[in-house]
PDB file of C-alpha atoms in Angstrom:
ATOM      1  CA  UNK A   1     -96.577 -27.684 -53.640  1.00  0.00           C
ATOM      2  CA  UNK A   2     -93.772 -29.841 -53.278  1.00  0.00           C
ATOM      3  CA  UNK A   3     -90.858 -29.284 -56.278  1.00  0.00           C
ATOM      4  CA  UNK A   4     -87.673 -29.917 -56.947  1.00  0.00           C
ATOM      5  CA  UNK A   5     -85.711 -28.157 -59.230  1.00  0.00           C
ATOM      6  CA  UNK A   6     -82.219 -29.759 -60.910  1.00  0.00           C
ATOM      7  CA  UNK A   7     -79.183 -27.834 -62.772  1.00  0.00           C
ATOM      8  CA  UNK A   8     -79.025 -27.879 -66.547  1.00  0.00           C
ATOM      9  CA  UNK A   9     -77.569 -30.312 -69.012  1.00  0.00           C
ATOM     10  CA  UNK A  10     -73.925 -30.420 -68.326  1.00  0.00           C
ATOM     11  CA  UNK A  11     -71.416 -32.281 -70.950  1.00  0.00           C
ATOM     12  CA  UNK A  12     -68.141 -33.506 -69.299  1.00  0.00           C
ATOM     13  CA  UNK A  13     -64.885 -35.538 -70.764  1.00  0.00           C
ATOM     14  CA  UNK A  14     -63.749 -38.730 -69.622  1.00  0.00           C
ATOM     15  CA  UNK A  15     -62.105 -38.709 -66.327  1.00  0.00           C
ATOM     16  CA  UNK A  16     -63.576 -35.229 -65.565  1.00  0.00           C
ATOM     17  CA  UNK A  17     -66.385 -34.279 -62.399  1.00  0.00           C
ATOM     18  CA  UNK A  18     -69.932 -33.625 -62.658  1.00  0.00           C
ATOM     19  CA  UNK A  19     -71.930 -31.577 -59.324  1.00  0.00           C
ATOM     20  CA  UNK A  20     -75.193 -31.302 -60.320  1.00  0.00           C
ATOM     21  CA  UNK A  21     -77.823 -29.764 -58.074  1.00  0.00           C
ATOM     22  CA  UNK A  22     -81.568 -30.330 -56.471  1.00  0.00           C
ATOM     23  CA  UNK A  23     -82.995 -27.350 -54.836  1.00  0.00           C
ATOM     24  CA  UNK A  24     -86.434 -27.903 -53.017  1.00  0.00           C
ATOM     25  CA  UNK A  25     -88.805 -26.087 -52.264  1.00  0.00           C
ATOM     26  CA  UNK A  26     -92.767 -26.433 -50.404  1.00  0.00           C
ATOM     27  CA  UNK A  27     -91.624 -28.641 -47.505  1.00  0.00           C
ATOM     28  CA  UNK A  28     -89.276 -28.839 -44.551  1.00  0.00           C
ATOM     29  CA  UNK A  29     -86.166 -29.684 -46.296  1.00  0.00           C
ATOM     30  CA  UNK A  30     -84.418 -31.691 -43.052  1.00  0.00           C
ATOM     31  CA  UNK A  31     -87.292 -33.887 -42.659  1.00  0.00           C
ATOM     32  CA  UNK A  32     -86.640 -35.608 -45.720  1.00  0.00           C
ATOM     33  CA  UNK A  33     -84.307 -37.880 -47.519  1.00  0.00           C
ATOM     34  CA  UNK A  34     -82.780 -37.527 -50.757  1.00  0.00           C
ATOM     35  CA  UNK A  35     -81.937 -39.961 -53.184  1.00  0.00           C
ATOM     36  CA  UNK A  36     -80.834 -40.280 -56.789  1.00  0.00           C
ATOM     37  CA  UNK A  37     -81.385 -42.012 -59.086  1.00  0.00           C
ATOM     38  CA  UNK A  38     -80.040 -42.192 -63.228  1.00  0.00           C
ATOM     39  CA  UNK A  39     -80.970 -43.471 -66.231  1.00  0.00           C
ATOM     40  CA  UNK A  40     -78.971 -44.345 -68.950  1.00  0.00           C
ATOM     41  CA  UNK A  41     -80.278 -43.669 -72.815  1.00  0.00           C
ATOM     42  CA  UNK A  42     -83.183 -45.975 -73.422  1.00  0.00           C
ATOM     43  CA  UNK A  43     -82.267 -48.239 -70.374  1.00  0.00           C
ATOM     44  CA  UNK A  44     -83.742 -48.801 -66.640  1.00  0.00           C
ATOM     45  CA  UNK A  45     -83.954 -46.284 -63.607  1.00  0.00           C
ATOM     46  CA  UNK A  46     -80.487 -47.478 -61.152  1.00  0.00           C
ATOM     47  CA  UNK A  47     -80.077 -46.032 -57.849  1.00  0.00           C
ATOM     48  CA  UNK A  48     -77.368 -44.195 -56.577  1.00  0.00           C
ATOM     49  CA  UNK A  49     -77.847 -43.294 -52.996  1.00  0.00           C
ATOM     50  CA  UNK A  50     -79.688 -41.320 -50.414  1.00  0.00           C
ATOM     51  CA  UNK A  51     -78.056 -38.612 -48.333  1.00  0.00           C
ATOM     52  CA  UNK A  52     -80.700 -37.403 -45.264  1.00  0.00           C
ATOM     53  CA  UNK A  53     -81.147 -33.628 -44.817  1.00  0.00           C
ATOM     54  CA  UNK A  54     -81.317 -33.773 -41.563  1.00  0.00           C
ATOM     55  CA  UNK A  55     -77.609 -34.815 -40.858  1.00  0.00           C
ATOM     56  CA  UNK A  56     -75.784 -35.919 -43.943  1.00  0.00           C
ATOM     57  CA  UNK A  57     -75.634 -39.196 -43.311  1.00  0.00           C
ATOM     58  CA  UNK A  58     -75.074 -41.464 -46.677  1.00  0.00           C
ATOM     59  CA  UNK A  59     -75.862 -45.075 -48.350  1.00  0.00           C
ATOM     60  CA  UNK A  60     -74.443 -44.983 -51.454  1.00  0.00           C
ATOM     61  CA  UNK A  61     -74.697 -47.735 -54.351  1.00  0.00           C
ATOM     62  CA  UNK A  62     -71.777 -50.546 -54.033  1.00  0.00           C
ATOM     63  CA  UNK A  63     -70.979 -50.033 -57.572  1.00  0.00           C
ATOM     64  CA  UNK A  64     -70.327 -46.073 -57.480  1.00  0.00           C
ATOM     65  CA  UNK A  65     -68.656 -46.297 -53.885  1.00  0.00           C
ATOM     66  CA  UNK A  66     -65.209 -44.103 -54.154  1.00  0.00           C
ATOM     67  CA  UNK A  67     -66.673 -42.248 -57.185  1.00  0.00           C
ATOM     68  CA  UNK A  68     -70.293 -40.477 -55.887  1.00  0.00           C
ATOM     69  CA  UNK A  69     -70.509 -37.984 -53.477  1.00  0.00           C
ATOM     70  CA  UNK A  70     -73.655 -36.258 -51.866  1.00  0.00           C
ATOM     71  CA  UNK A  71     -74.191 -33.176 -50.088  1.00  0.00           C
ATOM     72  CA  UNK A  72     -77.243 -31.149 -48.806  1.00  0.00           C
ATOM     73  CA  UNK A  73     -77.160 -26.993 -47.422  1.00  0.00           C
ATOM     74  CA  UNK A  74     -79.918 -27.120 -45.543  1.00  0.00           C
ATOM     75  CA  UNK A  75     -79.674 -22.961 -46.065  1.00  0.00           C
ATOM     76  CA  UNK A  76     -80.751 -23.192 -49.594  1.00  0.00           C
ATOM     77  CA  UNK A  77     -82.640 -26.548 -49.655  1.00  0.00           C
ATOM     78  CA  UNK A  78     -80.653 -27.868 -51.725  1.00  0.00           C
ATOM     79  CA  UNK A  79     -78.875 -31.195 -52.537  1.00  0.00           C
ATOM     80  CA  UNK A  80     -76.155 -32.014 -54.654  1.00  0.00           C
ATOM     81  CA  UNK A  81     -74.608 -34.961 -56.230  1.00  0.00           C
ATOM     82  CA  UNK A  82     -70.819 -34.950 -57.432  1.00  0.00           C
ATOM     83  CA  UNK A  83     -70.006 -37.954 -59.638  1.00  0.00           C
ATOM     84  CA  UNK A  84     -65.953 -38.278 -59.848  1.00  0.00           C
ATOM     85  CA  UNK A  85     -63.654 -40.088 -62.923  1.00  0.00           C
ATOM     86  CA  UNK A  86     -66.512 -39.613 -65.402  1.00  0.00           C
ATOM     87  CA  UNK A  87     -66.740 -42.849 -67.640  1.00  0.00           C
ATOM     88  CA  UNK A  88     -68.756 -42.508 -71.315  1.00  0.00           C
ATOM     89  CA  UNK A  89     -71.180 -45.120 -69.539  1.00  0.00           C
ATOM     90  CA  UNK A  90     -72.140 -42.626 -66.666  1.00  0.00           C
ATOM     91  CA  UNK A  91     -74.167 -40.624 -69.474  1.00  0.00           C
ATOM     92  CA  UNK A  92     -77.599 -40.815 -68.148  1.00  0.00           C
ATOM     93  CA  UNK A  93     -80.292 -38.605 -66.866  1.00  0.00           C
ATOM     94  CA  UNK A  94     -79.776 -37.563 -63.349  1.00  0.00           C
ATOM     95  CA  UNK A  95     -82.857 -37.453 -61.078  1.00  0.00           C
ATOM     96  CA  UNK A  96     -83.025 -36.301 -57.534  1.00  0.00           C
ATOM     97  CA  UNK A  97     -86.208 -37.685 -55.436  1.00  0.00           C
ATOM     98  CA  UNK A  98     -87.432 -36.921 -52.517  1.00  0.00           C
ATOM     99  CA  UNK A  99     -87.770 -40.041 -49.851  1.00  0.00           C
ATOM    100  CA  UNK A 100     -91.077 -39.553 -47.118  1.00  0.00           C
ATOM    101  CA  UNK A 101     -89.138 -42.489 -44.591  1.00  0.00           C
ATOM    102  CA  UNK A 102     -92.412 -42.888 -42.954  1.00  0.00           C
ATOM    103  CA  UNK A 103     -93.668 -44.701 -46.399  1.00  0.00           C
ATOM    104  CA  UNK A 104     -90.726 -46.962 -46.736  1.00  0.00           C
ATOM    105  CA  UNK A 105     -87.979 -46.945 -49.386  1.00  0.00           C
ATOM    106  CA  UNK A 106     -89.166 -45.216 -52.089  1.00  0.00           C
ATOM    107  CA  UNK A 107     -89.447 -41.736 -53.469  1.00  0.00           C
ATOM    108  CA  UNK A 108     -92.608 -39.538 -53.430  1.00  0.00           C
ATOM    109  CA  UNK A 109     -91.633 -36.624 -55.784  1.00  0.00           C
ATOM    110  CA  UNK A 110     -88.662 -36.151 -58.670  1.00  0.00           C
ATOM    111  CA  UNK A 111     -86.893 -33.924 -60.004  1.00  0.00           C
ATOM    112  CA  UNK A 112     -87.222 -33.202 -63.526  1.00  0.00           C
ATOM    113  CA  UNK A 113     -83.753 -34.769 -64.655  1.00  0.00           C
ATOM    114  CA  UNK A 114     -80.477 -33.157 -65.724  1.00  0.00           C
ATOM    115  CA  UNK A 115     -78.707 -35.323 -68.401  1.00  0.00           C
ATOM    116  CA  UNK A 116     -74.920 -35.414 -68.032  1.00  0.00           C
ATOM    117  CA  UNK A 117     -73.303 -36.225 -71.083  1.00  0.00           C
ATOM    118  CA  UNK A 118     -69.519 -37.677 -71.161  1.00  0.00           C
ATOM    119  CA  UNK A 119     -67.978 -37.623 -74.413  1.00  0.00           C
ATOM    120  CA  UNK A 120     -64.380 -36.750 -75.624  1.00  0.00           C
TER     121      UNK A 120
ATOM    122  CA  UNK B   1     -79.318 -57.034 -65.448  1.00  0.00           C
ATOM    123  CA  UNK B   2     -81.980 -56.113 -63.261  1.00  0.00           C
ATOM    124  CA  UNK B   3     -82.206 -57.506 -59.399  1.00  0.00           C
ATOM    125  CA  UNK B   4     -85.838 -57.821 -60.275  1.00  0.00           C
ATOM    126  CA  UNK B   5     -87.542 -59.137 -63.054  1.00  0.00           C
ATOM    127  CA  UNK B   6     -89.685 -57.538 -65.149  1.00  0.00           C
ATOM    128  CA  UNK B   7     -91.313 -58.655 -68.582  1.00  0.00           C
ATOM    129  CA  UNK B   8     -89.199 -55.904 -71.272  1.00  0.00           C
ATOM    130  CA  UNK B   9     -93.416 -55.381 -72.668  1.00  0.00           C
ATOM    131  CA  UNK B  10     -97.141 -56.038 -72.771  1.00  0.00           C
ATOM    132  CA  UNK B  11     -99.952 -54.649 -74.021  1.00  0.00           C
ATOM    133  CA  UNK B  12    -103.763 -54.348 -74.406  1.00  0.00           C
ATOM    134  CA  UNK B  13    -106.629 -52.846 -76.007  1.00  0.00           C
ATOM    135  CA  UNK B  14    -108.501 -49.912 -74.298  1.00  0.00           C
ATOM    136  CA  UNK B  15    -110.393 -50.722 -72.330  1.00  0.00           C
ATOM    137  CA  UNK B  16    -108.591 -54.279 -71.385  1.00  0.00           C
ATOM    138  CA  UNK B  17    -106.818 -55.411 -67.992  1.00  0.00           C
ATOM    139  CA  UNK B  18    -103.612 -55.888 -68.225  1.00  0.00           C
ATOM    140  CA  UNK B  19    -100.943 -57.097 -65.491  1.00  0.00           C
ATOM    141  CA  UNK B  20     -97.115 -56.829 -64.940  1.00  0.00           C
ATOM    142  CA  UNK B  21     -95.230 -59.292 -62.840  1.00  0.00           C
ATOM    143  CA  UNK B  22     -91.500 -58.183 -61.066  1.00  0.00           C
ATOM    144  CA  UNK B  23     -89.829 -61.171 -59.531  1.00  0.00           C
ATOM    145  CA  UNK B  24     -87.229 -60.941 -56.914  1.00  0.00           C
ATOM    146  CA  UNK B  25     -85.451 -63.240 -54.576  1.00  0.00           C
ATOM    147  CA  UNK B  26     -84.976 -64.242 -50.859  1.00  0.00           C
ATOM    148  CA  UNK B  27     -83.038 -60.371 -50.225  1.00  0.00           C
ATOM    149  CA  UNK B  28     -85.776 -58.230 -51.305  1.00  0.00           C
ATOM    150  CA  UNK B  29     -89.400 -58.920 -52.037  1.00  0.00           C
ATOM    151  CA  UNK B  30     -88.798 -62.373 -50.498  1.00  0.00           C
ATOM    152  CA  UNK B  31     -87.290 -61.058 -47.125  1.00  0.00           C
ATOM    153  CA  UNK B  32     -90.628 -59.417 -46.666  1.00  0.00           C
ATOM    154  CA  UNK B  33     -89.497 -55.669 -48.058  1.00  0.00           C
ATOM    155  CA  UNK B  34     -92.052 -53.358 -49.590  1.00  0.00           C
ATOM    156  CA  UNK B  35     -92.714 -52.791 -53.460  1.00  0.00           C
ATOM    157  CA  UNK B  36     -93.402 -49.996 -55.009  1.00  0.00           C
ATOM    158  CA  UNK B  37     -94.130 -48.921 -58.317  1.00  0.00           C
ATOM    159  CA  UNK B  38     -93.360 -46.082 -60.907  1.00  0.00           C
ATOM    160  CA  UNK B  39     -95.115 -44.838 -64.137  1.00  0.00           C
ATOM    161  CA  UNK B  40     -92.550 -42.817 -66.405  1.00  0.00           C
ATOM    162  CA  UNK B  41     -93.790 -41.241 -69.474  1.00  0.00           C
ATOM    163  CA  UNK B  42     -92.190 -40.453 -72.407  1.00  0.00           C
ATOM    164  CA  UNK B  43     -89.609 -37.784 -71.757  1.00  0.00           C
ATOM    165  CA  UNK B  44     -90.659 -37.141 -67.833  1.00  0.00           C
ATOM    166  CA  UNK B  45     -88.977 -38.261 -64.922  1.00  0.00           C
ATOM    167  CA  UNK B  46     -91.157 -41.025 -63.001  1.00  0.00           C
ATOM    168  CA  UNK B  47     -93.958 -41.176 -61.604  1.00  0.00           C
ATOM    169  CA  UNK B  48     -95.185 -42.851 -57.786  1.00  0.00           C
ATOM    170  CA  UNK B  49     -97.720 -44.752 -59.084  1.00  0.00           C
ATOM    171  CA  UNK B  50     -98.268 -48.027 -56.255  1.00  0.00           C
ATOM    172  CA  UNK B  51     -96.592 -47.763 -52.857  1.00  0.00           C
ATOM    173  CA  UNK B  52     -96.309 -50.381 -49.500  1.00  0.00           C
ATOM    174  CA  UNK B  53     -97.435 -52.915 -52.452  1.00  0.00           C
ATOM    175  CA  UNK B  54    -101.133 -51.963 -52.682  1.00  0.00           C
ATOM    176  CA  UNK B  55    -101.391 -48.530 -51.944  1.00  0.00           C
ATOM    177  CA  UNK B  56    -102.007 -45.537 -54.110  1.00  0.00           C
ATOM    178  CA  UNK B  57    -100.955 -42.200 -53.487  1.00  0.00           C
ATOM    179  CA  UNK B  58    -104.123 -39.704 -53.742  1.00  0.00           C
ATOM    180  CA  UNK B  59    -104.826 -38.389 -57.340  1.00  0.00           C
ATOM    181  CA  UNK B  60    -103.618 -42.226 -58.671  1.00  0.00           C
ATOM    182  CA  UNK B  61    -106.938 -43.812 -60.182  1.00  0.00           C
ATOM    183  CA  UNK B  62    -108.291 -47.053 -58.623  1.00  0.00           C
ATOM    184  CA  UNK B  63    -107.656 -48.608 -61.574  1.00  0.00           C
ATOM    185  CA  UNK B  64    -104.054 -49.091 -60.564  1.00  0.00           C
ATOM    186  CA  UNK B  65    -103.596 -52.131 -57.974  1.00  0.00           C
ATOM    187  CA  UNK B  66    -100.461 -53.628 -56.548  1.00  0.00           C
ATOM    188  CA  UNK B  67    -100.159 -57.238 -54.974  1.00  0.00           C
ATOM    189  CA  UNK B  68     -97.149 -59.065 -53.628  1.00  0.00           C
ATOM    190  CA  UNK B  69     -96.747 -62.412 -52.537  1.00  0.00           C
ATOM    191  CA  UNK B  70     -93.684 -64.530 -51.865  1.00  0.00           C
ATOM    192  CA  UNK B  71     -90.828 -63.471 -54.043  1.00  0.00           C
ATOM    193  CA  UNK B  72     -93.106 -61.421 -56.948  1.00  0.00           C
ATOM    194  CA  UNK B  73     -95.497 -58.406 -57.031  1.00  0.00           C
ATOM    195  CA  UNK B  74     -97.586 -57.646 -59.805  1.00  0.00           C
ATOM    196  CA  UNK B  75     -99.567 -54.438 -61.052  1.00  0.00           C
ATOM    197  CA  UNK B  76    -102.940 -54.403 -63.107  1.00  0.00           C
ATOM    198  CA  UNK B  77    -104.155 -51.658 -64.459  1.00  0.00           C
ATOM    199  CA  UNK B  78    -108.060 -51.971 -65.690  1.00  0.00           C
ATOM    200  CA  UNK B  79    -109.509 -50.409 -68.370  1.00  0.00           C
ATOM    201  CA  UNK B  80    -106.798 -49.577 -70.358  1.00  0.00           C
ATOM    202  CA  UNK B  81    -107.063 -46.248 -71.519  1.00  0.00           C
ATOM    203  CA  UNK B  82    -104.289 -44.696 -74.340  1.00  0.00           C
ATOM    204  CA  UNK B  83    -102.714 -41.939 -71.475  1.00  0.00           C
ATOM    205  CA  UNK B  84    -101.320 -45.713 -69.682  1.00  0.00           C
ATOM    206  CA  UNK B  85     -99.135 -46.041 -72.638  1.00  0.00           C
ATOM    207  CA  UNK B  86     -95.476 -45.719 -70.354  1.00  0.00           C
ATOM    208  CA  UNK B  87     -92.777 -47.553 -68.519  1.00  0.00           C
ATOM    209  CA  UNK B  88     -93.479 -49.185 -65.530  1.00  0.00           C
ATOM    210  CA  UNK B  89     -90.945 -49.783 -63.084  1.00  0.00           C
ATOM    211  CA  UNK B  90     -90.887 -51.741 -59.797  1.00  0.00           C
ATOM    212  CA  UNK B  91     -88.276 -50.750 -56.913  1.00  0.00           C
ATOM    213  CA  UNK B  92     -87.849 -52.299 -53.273  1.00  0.00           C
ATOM    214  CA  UNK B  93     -84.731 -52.946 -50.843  1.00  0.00           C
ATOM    215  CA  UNK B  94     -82.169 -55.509 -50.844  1.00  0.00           C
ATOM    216  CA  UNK B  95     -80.281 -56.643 -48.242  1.00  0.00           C
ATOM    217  CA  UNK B  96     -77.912 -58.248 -50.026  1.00  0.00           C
ATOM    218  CA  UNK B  97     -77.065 -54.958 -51.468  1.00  0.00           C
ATOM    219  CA  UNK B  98     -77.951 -52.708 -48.807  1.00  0.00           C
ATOM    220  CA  UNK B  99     -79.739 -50.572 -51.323  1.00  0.00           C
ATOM    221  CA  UNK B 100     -82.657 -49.794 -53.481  1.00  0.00           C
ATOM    222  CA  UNK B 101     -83.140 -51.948 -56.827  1.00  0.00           C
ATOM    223  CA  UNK B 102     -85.144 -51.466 -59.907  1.00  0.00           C
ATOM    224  CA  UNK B 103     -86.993 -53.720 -62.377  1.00  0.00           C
ATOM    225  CA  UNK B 104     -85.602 -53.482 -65.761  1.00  0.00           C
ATOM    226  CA  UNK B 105     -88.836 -51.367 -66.597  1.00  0.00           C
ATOM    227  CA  UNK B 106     -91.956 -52.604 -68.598  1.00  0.00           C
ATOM    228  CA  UNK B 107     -93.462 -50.707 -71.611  1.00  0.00           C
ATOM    229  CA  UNK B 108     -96.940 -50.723 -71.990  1.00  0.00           C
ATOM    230  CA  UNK B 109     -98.500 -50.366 -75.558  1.00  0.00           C
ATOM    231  CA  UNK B 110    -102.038 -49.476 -75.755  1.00  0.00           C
ATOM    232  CA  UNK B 111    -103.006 -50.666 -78.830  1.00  0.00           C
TER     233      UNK B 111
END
């Protein structure tokens, strides 16, 4: 079965980095996009970006552009997400989701969320 | 603020039919782009509940439906039952942005 499997909790101080990871498993990882998404403490889902397995190509969110980064290693199945100049408003709950393209824009399966905390 | 609009809540009585609207604009639901739609419980990560507007993905009940016309979508779910009690989210493409966007999320109280 399809799964995907994100880093632990992670609390950061302002102006620090976050990387936190996605590691899939029970498809072919280069045959699908990745996106993430976050969600802020009792607010709305915002997307971030997408980053495709198959050959790191990116779309990222005009309002994180310069700040968010997004890898994959197709060795390990695995995506990450690096989020630069932490601000106390990027504490949220991280998701990664998996994209089937052949369905559209959206996201068929989700990871189970790693909340990043930024806090002096 | 949300590209689409979504009422903040509504609810119903088990049993019931209820229905949530998400408005958009000429760069995203308007410009012909899909809608889909998300069910988030409390303390999980979402859900695909609705995809390509009206379609659900298998082990979704059929009493789940999507619609879209114009510049709005809209999901009902039928016979309300207290495991609907969630957010609901609707997401598509904009142009405009050259990116996904998200309703602001509607909670739905089963009372």
């Amino acid at each position: 079965q399809v799964q995907l499997v994100q880093s632990g909790a992670e609390v950061k101080k302002p102006g620090a980095s976050v990387k936190v990871s996605c590691k899939a498993s029970g498809y072919t990882f280069p045959t699908y996009d990745i996106s993430w998404v976050r969600q802020a403490p009792g607010q709305g889902l915002e997307w971030m970006g997408w980053i495709s397995a198959y050959n790191g190509n990116t779309n990222y969110a005009q309002k994180l552009q310069g700040r968010v980064t997004m890898t994959t290693d197709t060795s390990t199945s695995t995506a990450y997400m690096e989020l630069r100049s932490l601000r106390s408003d990027d504490t949220a709950v991280y998701y990664c989701a998996r994209n089937p393209a052949a369905l559209g824009y959206l996201s068929d399966y989700w990871g189970q969320g790693t909340l990043v905390t930024v806090s002096s | 603020q949300s590209v689409l609009t979504q009422p903040p809540s509504v609810s119903g009585a088990p049993g019931q039919r209820v229905t949530i609207s998400c408005t958009g604009t000429s760069s995203n639901i308007g410009a012909g782009y899909d809608v889909h739609w998300y069910q988030q419980l409390p303390g999980t990560a979402p859900k695909l509940l609705i995809y390509g507007n009206s379609n659900r993905p298998s082990g979704v009940p059929d009493r789940f439906s999507g619609s879209k016309s114009g510049t709005s979508a809209s999901l009902a779910i039928t016979g309300l039952q207290a495991e609907d009690e969630a957010d609901y989210y609707c997401q598509s493409y904009d142009s405009s942005l050259s990116g996904w966007v998200f309703g602001g999320g509607t909670k739905l109280t089963v009372l």
